[in-house]
C-alpha positions as a printed NumPy array, in Angstrom:
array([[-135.421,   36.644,  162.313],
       [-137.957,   34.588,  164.03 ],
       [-140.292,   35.939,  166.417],
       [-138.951,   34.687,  169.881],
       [-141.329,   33.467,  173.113],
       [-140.63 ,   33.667,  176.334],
       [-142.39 ,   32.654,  179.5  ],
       [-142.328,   34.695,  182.683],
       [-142.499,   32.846,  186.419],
       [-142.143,   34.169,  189.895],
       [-138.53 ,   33.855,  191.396],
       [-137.993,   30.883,  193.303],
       [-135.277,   30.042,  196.506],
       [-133.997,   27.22 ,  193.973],
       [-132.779,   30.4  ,  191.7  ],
       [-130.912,   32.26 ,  194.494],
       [-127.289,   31.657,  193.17 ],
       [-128.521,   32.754,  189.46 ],
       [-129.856,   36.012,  191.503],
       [-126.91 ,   36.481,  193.29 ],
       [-124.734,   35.93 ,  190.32 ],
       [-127.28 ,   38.677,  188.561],
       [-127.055,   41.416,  190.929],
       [-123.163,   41.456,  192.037],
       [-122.137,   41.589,  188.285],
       [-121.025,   45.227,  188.378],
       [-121.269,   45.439,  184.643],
       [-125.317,   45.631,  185.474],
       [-125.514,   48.093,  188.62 ],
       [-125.011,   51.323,  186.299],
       [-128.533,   50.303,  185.221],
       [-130.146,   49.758,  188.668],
       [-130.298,   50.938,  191.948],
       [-127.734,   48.371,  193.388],
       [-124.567,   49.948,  194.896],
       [-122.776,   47.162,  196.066],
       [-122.859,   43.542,  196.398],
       [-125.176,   41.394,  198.071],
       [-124.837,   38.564,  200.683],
       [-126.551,   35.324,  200.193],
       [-128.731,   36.146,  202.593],
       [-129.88 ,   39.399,  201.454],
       [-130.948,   37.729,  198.314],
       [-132.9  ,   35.183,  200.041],
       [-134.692,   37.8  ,  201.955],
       [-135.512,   39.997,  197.992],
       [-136.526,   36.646,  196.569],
       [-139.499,   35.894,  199.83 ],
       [-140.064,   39.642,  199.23 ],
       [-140.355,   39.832,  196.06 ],
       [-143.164,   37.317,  194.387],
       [-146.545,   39.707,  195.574],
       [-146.752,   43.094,  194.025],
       [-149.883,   44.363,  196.366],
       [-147.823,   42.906,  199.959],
       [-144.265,   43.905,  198.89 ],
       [-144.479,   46.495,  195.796],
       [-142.046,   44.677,  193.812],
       [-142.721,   41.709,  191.703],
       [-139.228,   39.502,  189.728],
       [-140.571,   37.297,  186.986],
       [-137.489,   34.966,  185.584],
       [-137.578,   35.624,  181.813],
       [-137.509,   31.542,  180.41 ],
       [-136.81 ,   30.404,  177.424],
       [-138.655,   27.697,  174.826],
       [-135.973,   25.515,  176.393],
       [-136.958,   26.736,  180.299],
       [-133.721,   28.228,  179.995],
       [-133.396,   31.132,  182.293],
       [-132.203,   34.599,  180.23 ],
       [-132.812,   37.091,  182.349],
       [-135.134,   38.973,  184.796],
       [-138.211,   41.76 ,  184.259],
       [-138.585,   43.341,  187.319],
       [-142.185,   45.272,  188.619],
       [-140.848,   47.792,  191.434],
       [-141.893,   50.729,  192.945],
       [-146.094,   49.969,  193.065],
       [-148.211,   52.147,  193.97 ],
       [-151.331,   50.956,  194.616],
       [-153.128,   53.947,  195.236],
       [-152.226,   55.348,  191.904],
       [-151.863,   51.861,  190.129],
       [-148.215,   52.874,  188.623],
       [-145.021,   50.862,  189.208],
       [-141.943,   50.709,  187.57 ],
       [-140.609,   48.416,  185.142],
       [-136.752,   47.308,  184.363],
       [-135.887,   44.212,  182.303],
       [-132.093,   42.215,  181.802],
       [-131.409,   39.699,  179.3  ],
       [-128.12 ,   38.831,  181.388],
       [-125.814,   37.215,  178.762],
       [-124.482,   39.309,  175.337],
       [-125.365,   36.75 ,  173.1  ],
       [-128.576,   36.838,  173.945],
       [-129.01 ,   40.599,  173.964],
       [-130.978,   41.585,  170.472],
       [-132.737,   38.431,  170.236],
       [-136.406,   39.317,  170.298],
       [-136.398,   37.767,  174.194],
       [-136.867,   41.301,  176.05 ],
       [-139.533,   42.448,  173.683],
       [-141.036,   39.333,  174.151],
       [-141.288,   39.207,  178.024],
       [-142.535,   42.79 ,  178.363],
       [-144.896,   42.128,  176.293],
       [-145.944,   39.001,  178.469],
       [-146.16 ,   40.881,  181.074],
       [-148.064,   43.514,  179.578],
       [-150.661,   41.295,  178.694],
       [-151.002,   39.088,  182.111],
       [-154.723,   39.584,  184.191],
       [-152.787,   40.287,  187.176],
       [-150.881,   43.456,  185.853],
       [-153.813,   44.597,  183.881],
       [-156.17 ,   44.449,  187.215],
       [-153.284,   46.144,  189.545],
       [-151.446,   48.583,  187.193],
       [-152.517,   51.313,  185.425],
       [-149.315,   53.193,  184.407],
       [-145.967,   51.335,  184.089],
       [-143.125,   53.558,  183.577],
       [-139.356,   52.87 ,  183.224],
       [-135.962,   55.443,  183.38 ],
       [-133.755,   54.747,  180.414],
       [-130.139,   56.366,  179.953],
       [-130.232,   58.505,  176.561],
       [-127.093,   56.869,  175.851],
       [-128.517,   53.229,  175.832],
       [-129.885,   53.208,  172.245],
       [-130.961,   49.395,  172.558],
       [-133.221,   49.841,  175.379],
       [-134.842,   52.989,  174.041],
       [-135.71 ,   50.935,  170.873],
       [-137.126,   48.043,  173.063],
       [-139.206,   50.246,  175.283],
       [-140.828,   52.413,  172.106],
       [-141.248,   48.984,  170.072],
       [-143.849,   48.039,  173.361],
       [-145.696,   50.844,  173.385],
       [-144.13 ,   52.551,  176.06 ],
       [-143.682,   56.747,  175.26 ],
       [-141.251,   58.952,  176.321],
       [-142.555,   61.46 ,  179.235],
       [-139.815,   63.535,  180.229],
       [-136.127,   63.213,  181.187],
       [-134.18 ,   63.358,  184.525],
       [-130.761,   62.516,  185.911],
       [-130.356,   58.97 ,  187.174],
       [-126.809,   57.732,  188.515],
       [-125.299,   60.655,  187.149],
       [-126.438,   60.625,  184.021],
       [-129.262,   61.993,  181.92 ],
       [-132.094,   58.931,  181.006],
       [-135.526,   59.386,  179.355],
       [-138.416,   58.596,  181.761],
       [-140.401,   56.312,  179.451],
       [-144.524,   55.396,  180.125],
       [-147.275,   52.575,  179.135],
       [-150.92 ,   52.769,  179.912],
       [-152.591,   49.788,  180.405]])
């Protein structure tokens, strides 16, 4: 297979129905923290929030394409500024484009970008130890595994990068 590139940018309003679309697909939420669905307005409000790590402590990048096709989202969450550690979660939204190369490449994109090497020091990431795929994605970046705990019910592997 050829190695894939992708090309992170900050959310915009003008991507609110792809968000919204995003986070009410249920099929997602037994990955995240979301509960329920969201209005349109409640996604407005995460999209103003959500483009300045240091103001907000969350950060969504839209994962692009070659094609400025938009495959999924890699979300920074959780900073800490004091500490310099955030959390990191990453969706490639549509099957077929699952196991493609494009979530390996976007991590590592945003691994290597001057504003998350001046402002992080620690990313870390909770992984289910059922969810094979995304343990293999996280190791093949670097990241190591640092403990477990239960998350939604289930056991995960807390997983950890240092910058």
């Amino acid at each position: 297979m050829l190695p894939v590139r992708t090309y992170l940018r900050l959310v915009q309003e003008e991507d609110i129905n792809l968000v919204l679309a995003w986070e009410n697909n249920q099929e997602f939420w037994q990955y995240s923290a979301t509960t329920g669905p969201f209005s349109k307005e409640e996604v407005l409000v995460f999209i103003n929030e959500c483009n300045n790590l240091i103001e907000h402590t969350q950060c969504r990048y839209i994962i692009l394409s070659d094609q400025q096709e938009a495959l999924g989202a890699l979300d920074l969450f959780e900073y800490d500024e004091k500490n310099k550690t955030a959390g990191i979660g990453i969706l490639i939204a549509e099957q077929q484009d699952r196991r493609q190369g494009y979530a390996q490449s976007a991590i590592k994109n945003c691994l290597s970008q001057p504003e998350t090497k001046r402002n992080i020091r620690m990313l870390w990431c909770l992984v289910h130890t059922d969810n094979l795929a995304s343990q293999k994605l996280f190791e093949s970046c670097g990241f190591v595994v640092n403990g477990k705990k239960l998350y939604r019910g289930k056991e995960a592997l807390r997983y950890i990068y240092y910058l």
